[in-house]
Amino acid sequence: MRYINVAVPVPIRQVFTYVFECESSREQTPLIGKRLVVPFGHREVVGVCVEENVTPDHAALTNNDSAKTTNDAKTTEVRKVIELLDHIPCFSSELLTIAYWLSDYYQHPLGDVIATMMPASLRKPAKLDDVQEDCLILVDSDEENDVLLSPKQKSLYSLISSNNNLMTVRDIKQHYSSRIIKALIDKDIARRISVSKPRINWQSFLQQASTNQSKHVATIEQSIAIAAIEQANSFSAFLLEGITGSGKTEVYLQVLEKVLSDHKQVLILVPEIGLTPQTVERFAQRFGDIVVSMHSGLTNQQRLAVWHQARRGDKGIFIGTRSSVFLPFHNLGMVIVDEEHDESYKQQDGLRYHARDLAIYRAKSLNIPIVMGSATPSLETLFNARTGKYHYLTMTKRTGGAVLPSQHLLNLNGLSLQSGIATGLLEKVQQQLELGNQVLFFVNRRGYAPALQCHQCGHVVECDGCGAPMTMHMSTNNLQCHRCGYANRIPNKCSECGSQELISHGIGTEKLEQFLDYYFSPYKSVRIDSDSVRSKQAFAMMLEDIHANKYQLLVGTQILSKGHHFPNVTLAIILNIDSLLFSGDYRAAERIGQLVTQLSGRAGRANKKGEVWLQTHQPGHPLLQDLLNNGYTHYSRSLLEERKAANLPPFSYLSLLRTETQVAEIGIEFLQYARSMLTQFSNATVIGPLPSLIEKKQRRYRYQLLIKCHSRKYLHAMFAQVLHELEKHKGANKIRWHLDMFPTDIS
Ligand code: ADP
Ligand code: ZN
Ligand code: ZN
């Protein structure tokens, strides 16, 4: 009888005890980290064994609990494992440690953490058919074996156990004879199994990389960064703050060579691969076939394939978005987080983890270096670089003599506008077009116009569920709610007064594109927003056409700011910066600085000098003044001072407890109950319940508590206690609520 604890994919903060009764010797190997099919309530689920040899006493107790929560028969009997799915643990001890850390750090149920970490295919009750190469696996990692073994056998035993209990016979035979292997098997200490484990021919890839044509001779700034990073052979966190075009990617490429020469793998986190296909291409061009990328466009099958490649060690460089941070690396040697400030690293539902923060934890526990690069580092990372927690590296020059564009504010007050653009700027656009250059326009709204209003009675068409104005889209000929995605026909008369005079308000990307096409004909415009770049292929084609100068006017949203090189763009116009300036979110200023700086970074990449114009009704605004006169480096340091004065993150920690309920009072009442418990902790400040910035979404009212504290540990301890109580509240299972331990978005 083996009693084990299993993490089950349910939102309950505990593990469940089961009994494992299997006779065959194969199944006597350690179970920790392996997937099992277990009964849960009336279902069968795939869980992961997280503890072995638990005492039946404790077991019975837990099971009782589980019976209650799952409405199961009221029995104290420990239920049986139905099936063991894995030979090799899906969760190595390293990954299990991460799971526990995540569960604690984000106060999220372990079972759900573990499910989030697995590729979808592994959440299904299917065995891994991954069987090819001859391996030796330890049957029992019991210390008592010591007495049975000769010194040589003992040494082999510890070698295998330091390799996650599994090694290929081929590897073992380099140091040990067949006789010793056989002895371990005969003594029932190890067993032979087959696993697939193709090999990388590292030498040939390295050869290829170091002689590759695309490799540049490093500039002085690059050399300093490369040398600093290469010196680190244990955990070290680097912030590489380099302006756009300063050659950060080239630094990554060169430091990788050393890691790969130690036959170690590299993880490169990127915000959104679909949007920056050329990054992957650059790595593939330099290192060839050992590069693999993982992004949202992959099928479950393809994701599983990458998962295997990471685990078997048959690829060397893994480029991927957020969830790649969970890959089961065979031998990870370095992590790179590109554009570390990007908000897509934070998951906004379920397990609300931050991939960059987890990457740091992982690098630390594996004792390997991590490099975070950005032209506009987040204030958290800057703070850590300033306090000496991270090594700070900087690159201030563009390679190849290109210069950063000059930035200007355009005071809109009293100026005449055409489709939101000042007439004076239109002339500048014309000049650039005539010189054969491209012009970029940023609008923060996709669609045609952000609102549709009745000219007779003033009624604005709103989404029923969210109470927000609906955006007009001409390309799909409908009205869309940008909060919930609800779409409707464009009405031909006002629902309130019947008037047919409906007018659109404001400017979206579609309207601007249409205007530019008409105004600057025969020059052509192209729109780049999430509507137009639905598919990766379409986007790649669009980029190609832009580079081939088929379009001269580029209109787009934030997507435009993400890492593209538009060498021919000499003028960039940011239409409505004011709409971003007055936000209730304390991070708004940081985001504006990043957006403006990144957008500016798109212009004047090659040997052409660029200009950036920000249209504003607030030309004297101190934020804009600081950003434009002093640049992001200065601006971000000023913002840090402001955060310090206001005692906001990173000088304090914030947590967010939010309800989303159809009846507002129910949410408020729940939050008040939470508040009454949280205010007992004297070292934290509790703000709320207050409506969220987005007060209503999909017929639900959104309310929140903000909890502010000087210590992360204290917050953890607080919630560890409070959540337990909160979950006993009568509403806890009925209403929609969640805790975001370290939110990046409090809207
Ligand atoms: P970043 O990632 O900082 O935006 P990149 O690494 O993409 O910068 O470099 C910008 C451009 O400069 C690229 O076209 C790259 O090929 C080129 N480049 C990078 N390093 C060098 C160098 N040392 N010498 C010449 N060109 C370089
Ligand atoms: Zn009307
Ligand atoms: Zn809506």
XYZ file of N, CA and C in Angstrom, residues 10-96:
261
model
N -8.091 21.338 -9.818
C -9.327 21.961 -9.338
C -8.935 23.194 -8.517
N -9.843 24.149 -8.439
C -9.488 25.384 -7.721
C -9.654 25.243 -6.212
N -9.056 24.212 -5.650
C -9.154 24.003 -4.211
C -7.746 23.993 -3.649
N -7.564 24.706 -2.552
C -6.224 24.888 -2.004
C -5.746 23.718 -1.178
N -5.695 22.542 -1.755
C -5.125 21.418 -1.034
C -4.791 20.310 -2.023
N -3.965 19.364 -1.562
C -3.722 18.193 -2.390
C -4.555 17.060 -1.818
N -4.730 15.993 -2.594
C -5.607 14.916 -2.158
C -4.845 13.600 -2.066
N -5.216 12.819 -1.079
C -4.504 11.565 -0.858
C -5.198 10.412 -1.570
N -4.377 9.589 -2.211
C -4.882 8.401 -2.892
C -3.990 7.233 -2.528
N -4.493 6.053 -2.800
C -3.668 4.884 -2.572
C -3.289 4.293 -3.922
N -2.032 3.900 -4.020
C -1.525 3.372 -5.276
C -1.232 1.893 -5.075
N -1.980 1.048 -5.766
C -1.802 -0.395 -5.598
C -1.453 -1.015 -6.927
N -0.183 -1.145 -7.200
C 0.178 -1.805 -8.448
C 1.282 -2.795 -8.170
N 1.182 -3.916 -8.833
C 2.118 -4.965 -8.496
C 3.397 -4.970 -9.328
N 3.251 -4.679 -10.598
C 4.413 -4.861 -11.465
C 5.571 -3.986 -11.006
N 6.777 -4.491 -11.227
C 7.944 -3.817 -10.671
C 8.146 -2.452 -11.321
N 7.693 -2.337 -12.581
C 7.810 -1.077 -13.270
C 7.188 0.038 -12.439
N 6.102 -0.352 -11.765
C 5.362 0.674 -11.064
C 5.839 0.892 -9.638
N 6.966 0.253 -9.330
C 7.497 0.509 -8.001
C 8.519 1.641 -7.981
N 8.737 2.232 -9.125
C 9.657 3.377 -9.159
C 8.988 4.572 -8.471
N 9.791 5.577 -8.120
C 9.196 6.746 -7.452
C 8.099 7.357 -8.315
N 7.080 7.864 -7.664
C 5.927 8.402 -8.390
C 5.933 9.918 -8.481
N 6.778 10.528 -7.687
C 6.748 11.999 -7.636
C 6.963 12.613 -9.011
N 6.079 13.549 -9.349
C 6.194 14.248 -10.623
C 5.513 13.534 -11.772
N 5.005 12.333 -11.515
C 4.352 11.595 -12.611
C 2.852 11.872 -12.633
N 2.302 11.753 -13.829
C 0.861 11.965 -13.973
C 0.102 10.677 -13.689
N -1.062 10.835 -13.082
C -1.883 9.692 -12.743
C -3.332 10.039 -13.062
N -4.109 9.019 -13.409
C -5.544 9.246 -13.512
C -6.140 8.889 -12.155
N -6.877 9.812 -11.569
C -7.480 9.545 -10.265
C -8.961 9.911 -10.293
N -9.738 9.249 -9.432
C -11.153 9.638 -9.344
C -11.264 10.923 -8.540
N -12.123 11.792 -8.964
C -12.357 13.002 -8.185
C -13.837 13.332 -8.287
N -14.530 13.241 -7.170
C -15.981 13.372 -7.224
C -16.503 12.281 -8.135
N -17.272 12.657 -9.119
C -17.790 11.650 -10.036
C -17.001 11.598 -11.325
N -15.899 12.357 -11.342
C -15.112 12.410 -12.572
C -13.802 11.653 -12.415
N -13.133 11.491 -13.543
C -11.750 11.022 -13.496
C -10.885 12.158 -14.007
N -9.839 12.478 -13.273
C -9.009 13.612 -13.691
C -7.538 13.197 -13.757
N -6.748 14.002 -14.454
C -5.310 13.758 -14.513
C -4.630 14.655 -13.483
N -4.014 14.015 -12.505
C -3.309 14.774 -11.483
C -1.833 14.423 -11.511
N -1.069 15.095 -10.667
C 0.363 14.822 -10.593
C 0.735 14.508 -9.151
N 1.472 13.418 -8.985
C 1.882 13.026 -7.644
C 2.909 14.036 -7.111
N 2.632 14.594 -5.939
C 3.560 15.587 -5.389
C 4.206 15.135 -4.074
N 3.654 14.080 -3.465
C 4.256 13.574 -2.222
C 4.034 12.070 -2.173
N 5.046 11.394 -1.628
C 4.895 9.948 -1.471
C 4.989 9.571 -0.010
N 4.627 8.331 0.277
C 4.739 7.806 1.633
C 4.083 8.709 2.668
N 2.935 9.227 2.319
C 2.226 10.005 3.322
C 1.535 9.024 4.272
N 1.302 9.417 5.488
C 0.729 8.480 6.454
C -0.767 8.350 6.211
N -1.270 7.128 6.287
C -2.684 6.886 6.023
C -3.599 7.724 6.932
N -3.117 7.991 8.124
C -3.911 8.784 9.047
C -4.277 10.126 8.447
N -3.207 10.770 8.087
C -3.326 12.062 7.436
C -4.166 11.916 6.166
N -3.899 10.801 5.511
C -4.599 10.523 4.270
C -6.108 10.501 4.464
N -6.515 9.755 5.457
C -7.947 9.605 5.683
C -8.580 10.973 5.920
N -7.862 11.758 6.682
C -8.356 13.081 7.018
C -8.590 13.916 5.763
N -7.568 13.928 4.904
C -7.652 14.746 3.699
C -8.769 14.248 2.795
N -8.855 12.933 2.739
C -9.849 12.357 1.864
C -11.260 12.724 2.319
N -11.424 12.755 3.613
C -12.687 13.157 4.178
C -13.072 14.539 3.657
N -12.066 15.391 3.734
C -12.230 16.748 3.267
C -12.623 16.785 1.802
N -11.915 15.961 1.052
C -12.164 15.962 -0.382
C -13.571 15.448 -0.652
N -13.987 14.473 0.151
C -15.322 13.935 -0.032
C -16.351 15.048 0.147
N -16.089 15.876 1.133
C -17.020 16.967 1.393
C -17.055 17.938 0.217
N -15.870 18.368 -0.172
C -15.835 19.412 -1.197
C -16.323 18.919 -2.538
N -16.215 17.644 -2.773
C -16.622 17.169 -4.087
C -17.997 16.511 -4.046
N -18.689 16.665 -2.943
C -20.002 16.051 -2.809
C -19.967 14.552 -3.006
N -18.861 13.993 -2.651
C -18.697 12.569 -2.863
C -19.407 11.820 -1.734
N -19.489 10.516 -1.896
C -20.060 9.705 -0.823
C -19.284 10.014 0.461
N -19.977 10.093 1.554
C -19.315 10.430 2.812
C -18.549 9.219 3.327
N -17.350 9.092 2.809
C -16.579 7.932 3.208
C -15.198 8.370 3.651
N -14.604 7.636 4.538
C -13.265 7.987 4.972
C -12.248 7.130 4.231
N -12.757 6.303 3.353
C -11.881 5.409 2.619
C -11.011 6.192 1.626
N -9.752 5.818 1.559
C -8.870 6.487 0.617
C -9.122 5.901 -0.769
N -9.296 6.741 -1.733
C -9.633 6.226 -3.073
C -8.375 5.802 -3.821
N -8.605 4.931 -4.815
C -7.463 4.326 -5.511
C -7.098 5.070 -6.778
N -5.808 5.088 -7.039
C -5.330 5.618 -8.311
C -5.815 4.687 -9.414
N -6.329 5.258 -10.488
C -6.844 4.416 -11.571
C -5.716 3.969 -12.492
N -4.840 4.902 -12.819
C -3.805 4.537 -13.775
C -2.588 5.444 -13.640
N -1.436 4.849 -13.824
C -0.205 5.631 -13.854
C 0.113 5.928 -15.319
N 0.331 7.200 -15.646
C 0.513 7.544 -17.055
C 1.980 7.650 -17.498
N 2.849 8.061 -16.584
C 4.220 8.366 -17.015
C 5.268 7.361 -16.520
N 6.264 7.102 -17.371
C 7.485 6.413 -16.952
C 8.417 7.405 -16.293
N 8.603 8.506 -17.050
C 9.513 9.538 -16.594
C 8.624 10.652 -16.054
N 8.983 11.197 -14.910
C 8.126 12.250 -14.366
C 7.958 13.404 -15.347
N 6.726 13.857 -15.524
C 6.468 15.044 -16.321
C 7.038 16.245 -15.610
N 7.015 16.182 -14.286
C 7.529 17.273 -13.465
C 8.801 16.820 -12.763
N 9.917 17.342 -13.229
C 11.184 17.068 -12.559
C 11.130 17.765 -11.206
N 12.104 17.482 -10.369
C 12.053 18.144 -9.061
C 12.196 19.655 -9.237
N 12.907 20.062 -10.272
C 13.030 21.506 -10.510
C 11.667 22.118 -10.826
N 10.911 21.450 -11.715
C 9.607 21.992 -12.083
C 8.620 21.943 -10.918
N 8.733 20.908 -10.113
C 7.840 20.831 -8.956
C 8.125 21.965 -7.975
